Amino acid sequence: MKLVVLACLAAVAVAAPQFQDFIPIVNILRDERQDDGNGNFRYVFEADNGIAVEASGTPGSQGQSNIQGSFRFVFPEGNTADVRYIADESGFQPQSDLLPTDHPLPAHAIELIRMTEELRAAGATWDEQGRRLTR
């Protein structure tokens, strides 16, 4: 019986995943940090696997941090993702070729918007259901 238990434990030990084979070794190429303690900061980080992060921040007018920065990483297929961003009173505003963009409005929608603007300029008003109140 002891031999069976010992054999089972040995089989489990041999079958256990070897995690050290899956952990990539990444070398840090650059790691710079500055913080003046008053809400102003800057940091830069870069690794040899293509990951890079850079940001600088200042105190915002409403108590938040205003941050400008960027980050980069490499997809498994080899393509590089680059994202630049601003985060301030207006929220998080990323910019990247990877982000989806709005489709252009069709010509008839642009014409309807133009007509509505003309009516507003002439004094027309609408209720909450979109019915025109004035002529």
mmCIF file with all atom_site columns, C-alpha atoms in Angstrom:
data_model
loop_
_atom_site.group_PDB
_atom_site.id
_atom_site.type_symbol
_atom_site.label_atom_id
_atom_site.label_alt_id
_atom_site.label_comp_id
_atom_site.label_asym_id
_atom_site.label_entity_id
_atom_site.label_seq_id
_atom_site.pdbx_PDB_ins_code
_atom_site.Cartn_x
_atom_site.Cartn_y
_atom_site.Cartn_z
_atom_site.occupancy
_atom_site.B_iso_or_equiv
_atom_site.pdbx_formal_charge
_atom_site.auth_seq_id
_atom_site.auth_comp_id
_atom_site.auth_asym_id
_atom_site.auth_atom_id
_atom_site.pdbx_PDB_model_num
ATOM 1   C CA . MET A 1 1   ? 0.000   0.000  0.000   1.00 0.00 ? 1   MET A CA 1
ATOM 2   C CA . LYS A 1 2   ? 2.824   2.361  0.887   1.00 0.00 ? 2   LYS A CA 1
ATOM 3   C CA . LEU A 1 3   ? 4.425   1.627  -2.451  1.00 0.00 ? 3   LEU A CA 1
ATOM 4   C CA . VAL A 1 4   ? 1.206   2.550  -4.326  1.00 0.00 ? 4   VAL A CA 1
ATOM 5   C CA . VAL A 1 5   ? 0.885   5.858  -2.431  1.00 0.00 ? 5   VAL A CA 1
ATOM 6   C CA . LEU A 1 6   ? 4.557   6.640  -3.037  1.00 0.00 ? 6   LEU A CA 1
ATOM 7   C CA . ALA A 1 7   ? 4.170   5.842  -6.754  1.00 0.00 ? 7   ALA A CA 1
ATOM 8   C CA . CYS A 1 8   ? 1.095   8.126  -6.975  1.00 0.00 ? 8   CYS A CA 1
ATOM 9   C CA . LEU A 1 9   ? 2.945   10.987 -5.282  1.00 0.00 ? 9   LEU A CA 1
ATOM 10  C CA . ALA A 1 10  ? 5.894   10.519 -7.627  1.00 0.00 ? 10  ALA A CA 1
ATOM 11  C CA . ALA A 1 11  ? 3.557   10.547 -10.645 1.00 0.00 ? 11  ALA A CA 1
ATOM 12  C CA . VAL A 1 12  ? 1.911   13.765 -9.451  1.00 0.00 ? 12  VAL A CA 1
ATOM 13  C CA . ALA A 1 13  ? 5.293   15.418 -8.894  1.00 0.00 ? 13  ALA A CA 1
ATOM 14  C CA . VAL A 1 14  ? 6.492   14.464 -12.387 1.00 0.00 ? 14  VAL A CA 1
ATOM 15  C CA . ALA A 1 15  ? 3.203   15.579 -14.014 1.00 0.00 ? 15  ALA A CA 1
ATOM 16  C CA . ALA A 1 16  ? 3.139   18.963 -12.223 1.00 0.00 ? 16  ALA A CA 1
ATOM 17  C CA . PRO A 1 17  ? 3.637   21.906 -14.609 1.00 0.00 ? 17  PRO A CA 1
ATOM 18  C CA . GLN A 1 18  ? 7.099   23.399 -14.621 1.00 0.00 ? 18  GLN A CA 1
ATOM 19  C CA . PHE A 1 19  ? 6.263   27.095 -14.359 1.00 0.00 ? 19  PHE A CA 1
ATOM 20  C CA . GLN A 1 20  ? 9.825   28.307 -14.653 1.00 0.00 ? 20  GLN A CA 1
ATOM 21  C CA . ASP A 1 21  ? 9.737   27.151 -18.293 1.00 0.00 ? 21  ASP A CA 1
ATOM 22  C CA . PHE A 1 22  ? 6.865   29.547 -19.035 1.00 0.00 ? 22  PHE A CA 1
ATOM 23  C CA . ILE A 1 23  ? 8.046   32.683 -17.251 1.00 0.00 ? 23  ILE A CA 1
ATOM 24  C CA . PRO A 1 24  ? 9.845   34.923 -19.724 1.00 0.00 ? 24  PRO A CA 1
ATOM 25  C CA . ILE A 1 25  ? 12.875  36.761 -18.457 1.00 0.00 ? 25  ILE A CA 1
ATOM 26  C CA . VAL A 1 26  ? 12.575  40.468 -19.160 1.00 0.00 ? 26  VAL A CA 1
ATOM 27  C CA . ASN A 1 27  ? 15.412  42.895 -18.710 1.00 0.00 ? 27  ASN A CA 1
ATOM 28  C CA . ILE A 1 28  ? 14.597  46.432 -17.624 1.00 0.00 ? 28  ILE A CA 1
ATOM 29  C CA . LEU A 1 29  ? 16.366  48.899 -19.915 1.00 0.00 ? 29  LEU A CA 1
ATOM 30  C CA . ARG A 1 30  ? 15.172  52.109 -18.309 1.00 0.00 ? 30  ARG A CA 1
ATOM 31  C CA . ASP A 1 31  ? 13.365  52.999 -15.085 1.00 0.00 ? 31  ASP A CA 1
ATOM 32  C CA . GLU A 1 32  ? 13.295  56.676 -14.142 1.00 0.00 ? 32  GLU A CA 1
ATOM 33  C CA . ARG A 1 33  ? 10.955  58.222 -11.578 1.00 0.00 ? 33  ARG A CA 1
ATOM 34  C CA . GLN A 1 34  ? 10.574  61.776 -10.316 1.00 0.00 ? 34  GLN A CA 1
ATOM 35  C CA . ASP A 1 35  ? 8.057   63.033 -7.768  1.00 0.00 ? 35  ASP A CA 1
ATOM 36  C CA . ASP A 1 36  ? 8.323   66.416 -6.077  1.00 0.00 ? 36  ASP A CA 1
ATOM 37  C CA . GLY A 1 37  ? 5.666   65.546 -3.485  1.00 0.00 ? 37  GLY A CA 1
ATOM 38  C CA . ASN A 1 38  ? 3.340   68.343 -4.638  1.00 0.00 ? 38  ASN A CA 1
ATOM 39  C CA . GLY A 1 39  ? 1.480   66.362 -7.284  1.00 0.00 ? 39  GLY A CA 1
ATOM 40  C CA . ASN A 1 40  ? 4.053   66.877 -10.050 1.00 0.00 ? 40  ASN A CA 1
ATOM 41  C CA . PHE A 1 41  ? 5.610   63.641 -11.284 1.00 0.00 ? 41  PHE A CA 1
ATOM 42  C CA . ARG A 1 42  ? 7.260   61.999 -14.253 1.00 0.00 ? 42  ARG A CA 1
ATOM 43  C CA . TYR A 1 43  ? 8.204   58.408 -14.953 1.00 0.00 ? 43  TYR A CA 1
ATOM 44  C CA . VAL A 1 44  ? 9.719   56.454 -17.817 1.00 0.00 ? 44  VAL A CA 1
ATOM 45  C CA . PHE A 1 45  ? 9.901   52.666 -18.015 1.00 0.00 ? 45  PHE A CA 1
ATOM 46  C CA . GLU A 1 46  ? 11.218  50.485 -20.823 1.00 0.00 ? 46  GLU A CA 1
ATOM 47  C CA . ALA A 1 47  ? 11.824  46.738 -21.052 1.00 0.00 ? 47  ALA A CA 1
ATOM 48  C CA . ASP A 1 48  ? 13.664  44.693 -23.666 1.00 0.00 ? 48  ASP A CA 1
ATOM 49  C CA . ASN A 1 49  ? 10.443  42.927 -24.744 1.00 0.00 ? 49  ASN A CA 1
ATOM 50  C CA . GLY A 1 50  ? 9.056   46.130 -26.336 1.00 0.00 ? 50  GLY A CA 1
ATOM 51  C CA . ILE A 1 51  ? 6.995   47.383 -23.396 1.00 0.00 ? 51  ILE A CA 1
ATOM 52  C CA . ALA A 1 52  ? 7.469   51.084 -22.711 1.00 0.00 ? 52  ALA A CA 1
ATOM 53  C CA . VAL A 1 53  ? 5.522   53.531 -20.544 1.00 0.00 ? 53  VAL A CA 1
ATOM 54  C CA . GLU A 1 54  ? 6.031   57.258 -20.129 1.00 0.00 ? 54  GLU A CA 1
ATOM 55  C CA . ALA A 1 55  ? 3.901   59.762 -18.224 1.00 0.00 ? 55  ALA A CA 1
ATOM 56  C CA . SER A 1 56  ? 4.067   63.151 -16.576 1.00 0.00 ? 56  SER A CA 1
ATOM 57  C CA . GLY A 1 57  ? 1.486   64.661 -14.293 1.00 0.00 ? 57  GLY A CA 1
ATOM 58  C CA . THR A 1 58  ? 0.539   67.898 -12.595 1.00 0.00 ? 58  THR A CA 1
ATOM 59  C CA . PRO A 1 59  ? -2.174  68.769 -10.084 1.00 0.00 ? 59  PRO A CA 1
ATOM 60  C CA . GLY A 1 60  ? -5.519  69.610 -11.700 1.00 0.00 ? 60  GLY A CA 1
ATOM 61  C CA . SER A 1 61  ? -7.863  72.464 -10.913 1.00 0.00 ? 61  SER A CA 1
ATOM 62  C CA . GLN A 1 62  ? -10.500 70.114 -9.435  1.00 0.00 ? 62  GLN A CA 1
ATOM 63  C CA . GLY A 1 63  ? -8.164  68.031 -7.248  1.00 0.00 ? 63  GLY A CA 1
ATOM 64  C CA . GLN A 1 64  ? -7.346  65.397 -9.857  1.00 0.00 ? 64  GLN A CA 1
ATOM 65  C CA . SER A 1 65  ? -4.014  64.657 -11.515 1.00 0.00 ? 65  SER A CA 1
ATOM 66  C CA . ASN A 1 66  ? -3.643  65.870 -15.078 1.00 0.00 ? 66  ASN A CA 1
ATOM 67  C CA . ILE A 1 67  ? -1.537  63.297 -16.888 1.00 0.00 ? 67  ILE A CA 1
ATOM 68  C CA . GLN A 1 68  ? -0.037  63.148 -20.351 1.00 0.00 ? 68  GLN A CA 1
ATOM 69  C CA . GLY A 1 69  ? 1.658   59.977 -21.424 1.00 0.00 ? 69  GLY A CA 1
ATOM 70  C CA . SER A 1 70  ? 2.045   57.029 -23.714 1.00 0.00 ? 70  SER A CA 1
ATOM 71  C CA . PHE A 1 71  ? 2.511   53.288 -23.624 1.00 0.00 ? 71  PHE A CA 1
ATOM 72  C CA . ARG A 1 72  ? 3.733   50.737 -26.121 1.00 0.00 ? 72  ARG A CA 1
ATOM 73  C CA . PHE A 1 73  ? 3.705   46.952 -26.281 1.00 0.00 ? 73  PHE A CA 1
ATOM 74  C CA . VAL A 1 74  ? 4.203   44.242 -28.881 1.00 0.00 ? 74  VAL A CA 1
ATOM 75  C CA . PHE A 1 75  ? 1.450   41.842 -29.910 1.00 0.00 ? 75  PHE A CA 1
ATOM 76  C CA . PRO A 1 76  ? 2.317   38.131 -30.220 1.00 0.00 ? 76  PRO A CA 1
ATOM 77  C CA . GLU A 1 77  ? 2.095   38.543 -34.015 1.00 0.00 ? 77  GLU A CA 1
ATOM 78  C CA . GLY A 1 78  ? 4.899   41.137 -33.866 1.00 0.00 ? 78  GLY A CA 1
ATOM 79  C CA . ASN A 1 79  ? 2.826   44.298 -34.442 1.00 0.00 ? 79  ASN A CA 1
ATOM 80  C CA . THR A 1 80  ? 3.503   47.203 -32.101 1.00 0.00 ? 80  THR A CA 1
ATOM 81  C CA . ALA A 1 81  ? 0.692   48.990 -30.284 1.00 0.00 ? 81  ALA A CA 1
ATOM 82  C CA . ASP A 1 82  ? 1.314   52.670 -29.546 1.00 0.00 ? 82  ASP A CA 1
ATOM 83  C CA . VAL A 1 83  ? -1.142  54.679 -27.451 1.00 0.00 ? 83  VAL A CA 1
ATOM 84  C CA . ARG A 1 84  ? -0.802  58.334 -26.439 1.00 0.00 ? 84  ARG A CA 1
ATOM 85  C CA . TYR A 1 85  ? -3.228  59.804 -23.929 1.00 0.00 ? 85  TYR A CA 1
ATOM 86  C CA . ILE A 1 86  ? -4.274  62.788 -21.880 1.00 0.00 ? 86  ILE A CA 1
ATOM 87  C CA . ALA A 1 87  ? -6.242  62.424 -18.651 1.00 0.00 ? 87  ALA A CA 1
ATOM 88  C CA . ASP A 1 88  ? -7.560  65.653 -17.155 1.00 0.00 ? 88  ASP A CA 1
ATOM 89  C CA . GLU A 1 89  ? -10.795 67.484 -16.294 1.00 0.00 ? 89  GLU A CA 1
ATOM 90  C CA . SER A 1 90  ? -12.230 66.256 -19.602 1.00 0.00 ? 90  SER A CA 1
ATOM 91  C CA . GLY A 1 91  ? -11.567 62.587 -18.806 1.00 0.00 ? 91  GLY A CA 1
ATOM 92  C CA . PHE A 1 92  ? -9.332  59.980 -20.410 1.00 0.00 ? 92  PHE A CA 1
ATOM 93  C CA . GLN A 1 93  ? -8.558  60.793 -24.052 1.00 0.00 ? 93  GLN A CA 1
ATOM 94  C CA . PRO A 1 94  ? -6.517  58.090 -25.809 1.00 0.00 ? 94  PRO A CA 1
ATOM 95  C CA . GLN A 1 95  ? -5.134  58.407 -29.342 1.00 0.00 ? 95  GLN A CA 1
ATOM 96  C CA . SER A 1 96  ? -4.007  55.407 -31.365 1.00 0.00 ? 96  SER A CA 1
ATOM 97  C CA . ASP A 1 97  ? -4.377  53.886 -34.805 1.00 0.00 ? 97  ASP A CA 1
ATOM 98  C CA . LEU A 1 98  ? -5.715  50.801 -33.009 1.00 0.00 ? 98  LEU A CA 1
ATOM 99  C CA . LEU A 1 99  ? -8.774  52.541 -31.577 1.00 0.00 ? 99  LEU A CA 1
ATOM 100 C CA . PRO A 1 100 ? -12.030 52.415 -33.527 1.00 0.00 ? 100 PRO A CA 1
ATOM 101 C CA . THR A 1 101 ? -13.199 55.650 -35.092 1.00 0.00 ? 101 THR A CA 1
ATOM 102 C CA . ASP A 1 102 ? -16.680 56.972 -35.769 1.00 0.00 ? 102 ASP A CA 1
ATOM 103 C CA . HIS A 1 103 ? -18.046 56.427 -39.229 1.00 0.00 ? 103 HIS A CA 1
ATOM 104 C CA . PRO A 1 104 ? -18.709 59.602 -41.200 1.00 0.00 ? 104 PRO A CA 1
ATOM 105 C CA . LEU A 1 105 ? -22.305 60.794 -41.149 1.00 0.00 ? 105 LEU A CA 1
ATOM 106 C CA . PRO A 1 106 ? -24.321 60.080 -44.301 1.00 0.00 ? 106 PRO A CA 1
ATOM 107 C CA . ALA A 1 107 ? -25.202 63.060 -46.507 1.00 0.00 ? 107 ALA A CA 1
ATOM 108 C CA . HIS A 1 108 ? -28.903 63.020 -45.534 1.00 0.00 ? 108 HIS A CA 1
ATOM 109 C CA . ALA A 1 109 ? -28.020 63.253 -41.817 1.00 0.00 ? 109 ALA A CA 1
ATOM 110 C CA . ILE A 1 110 ? -25.732 66.214 -42.458 1.00 0.00 ? 110 ILE A CA 1
ATOM 111 C CA . GLU A 1 111 ? -28.549 67.899 -44.405 1.00 0.00 ? 111 GLU A CA 1
ATOM 112 C CA . LEU A 1 112 ? -31.027 67.302 -41.530 1.00 0.00 ? 112 LEU A CA 1
ATOM 113 C CA . ILE A 1 113 ? -28.576 68.786 -39.022 1.00 0.00 ? 113 ILE A CA 1
ATOM 114 C CA . ARG A 1 114 ? -28.085 71.832 -41.273 1.00 0.00 ? 114 ARG A CA 1
ATOM 115 C CA . MET A 1 115 ? -31.852 72.306 -41.594 1.00 0.00 ? 115 MET A CA 1
ATOM 116 C CA . THR A 1 116 ? -32.329 71.999 -37.812 1.00 0.00 ? 116 THR A CA 1
ATOM 117 C CA . GLU A 1 117 ? -29.620 74.602 -37.190 1.00 0.00 ? 117 GLU A CA 1
ATOM 118 C CA . GLU A 1 118 ? -31.353 76.982 -39.619 1.00 0.00 ? 118 GLU A CA 1
ATOM 119 C CA . LEU A 1 119 ? -34.692 76.472 -37.837 1.00 0.00 ? 119 LEU A CA 1
ATOM 120 C CA . ARG A 1 120 ? -33.072 77.092 -34.425 1.00 0.00 ? 120 ARG A CA 1
ATOM 121 C CA . ALA A 1 121 ? -31.456 80.274 -35.743 1.00 0.00 ? 121 ALA A CA 1
ATOM 122 C CA . ALA A 1 122 ? -34.918 81.379 -36.892 1.00 0.00 ? 122 ALA A CA 1
ATOM 123 C CA . GLY A 1 123 ? -36.285 80.798 -33.348 1.00 0.00 ? 123 GLY A CA 1
ATOM 124 C CA . ALA A 1 124 ? -37.863 77.339 -33.641 1.00 0.00 ? 124 ALA A CA 1
ATOM 125 C CA . THR A 1 125 ? -38.111 75.232 -30.462 1.00 0.00 ? 125 THR A CA 1
ATOM 126 C CA . TRP A 1 126 ? -39.040 71.597 -29.745 1.00 0.00 ? 126 TRP A CA 1
ATOM 127 C CA . ASP A 1 127 ? -40.488 69.665 -26.807 1.00 0.00 ? 127 ASP A CA 1
ATOM 128 C CA . GLU A 1 128 ? -38.932 66.569 -25.182 1.00 0.00 ? 128 GLU A CA 1
ATOM 129 C CA . GLN A 1 129 ? -40.567 64.242 -27.739 1.00 0.00 ? 129 GLN A CA 1
ATOM 130 C CA . GLY A 1 130 ? -39.026 66.176 -30.625 1.00 0.00 ? 130 GLY A CA 1
ATOM 131 C CA . ARG A 1 131 ? -42.267 67.915 -31.707 1.00 0.00 ? 131 ARG A CA 1
ATOM 132 C CA . ARG A 1 132 ? -41.790 71.415 -32.997 1.00 0.00 ? 132 ARG A CA 1
ATOM 133 C CA . LEU A 1 133 ? -43.442 73.983 -30.744 1.00 0.00 ? 133 LEU A CA 1
ATOM 134 C CA . THR A 1 134 ? -42.887 77.190 -32.724 1.00 0.00 ? 134 THR A CA 1
ATOM 135 C CA . ARG A 1 135 ? -42.967 77.955 -36.424 1.00 0.00 ? 135 ARG A CA 1
#
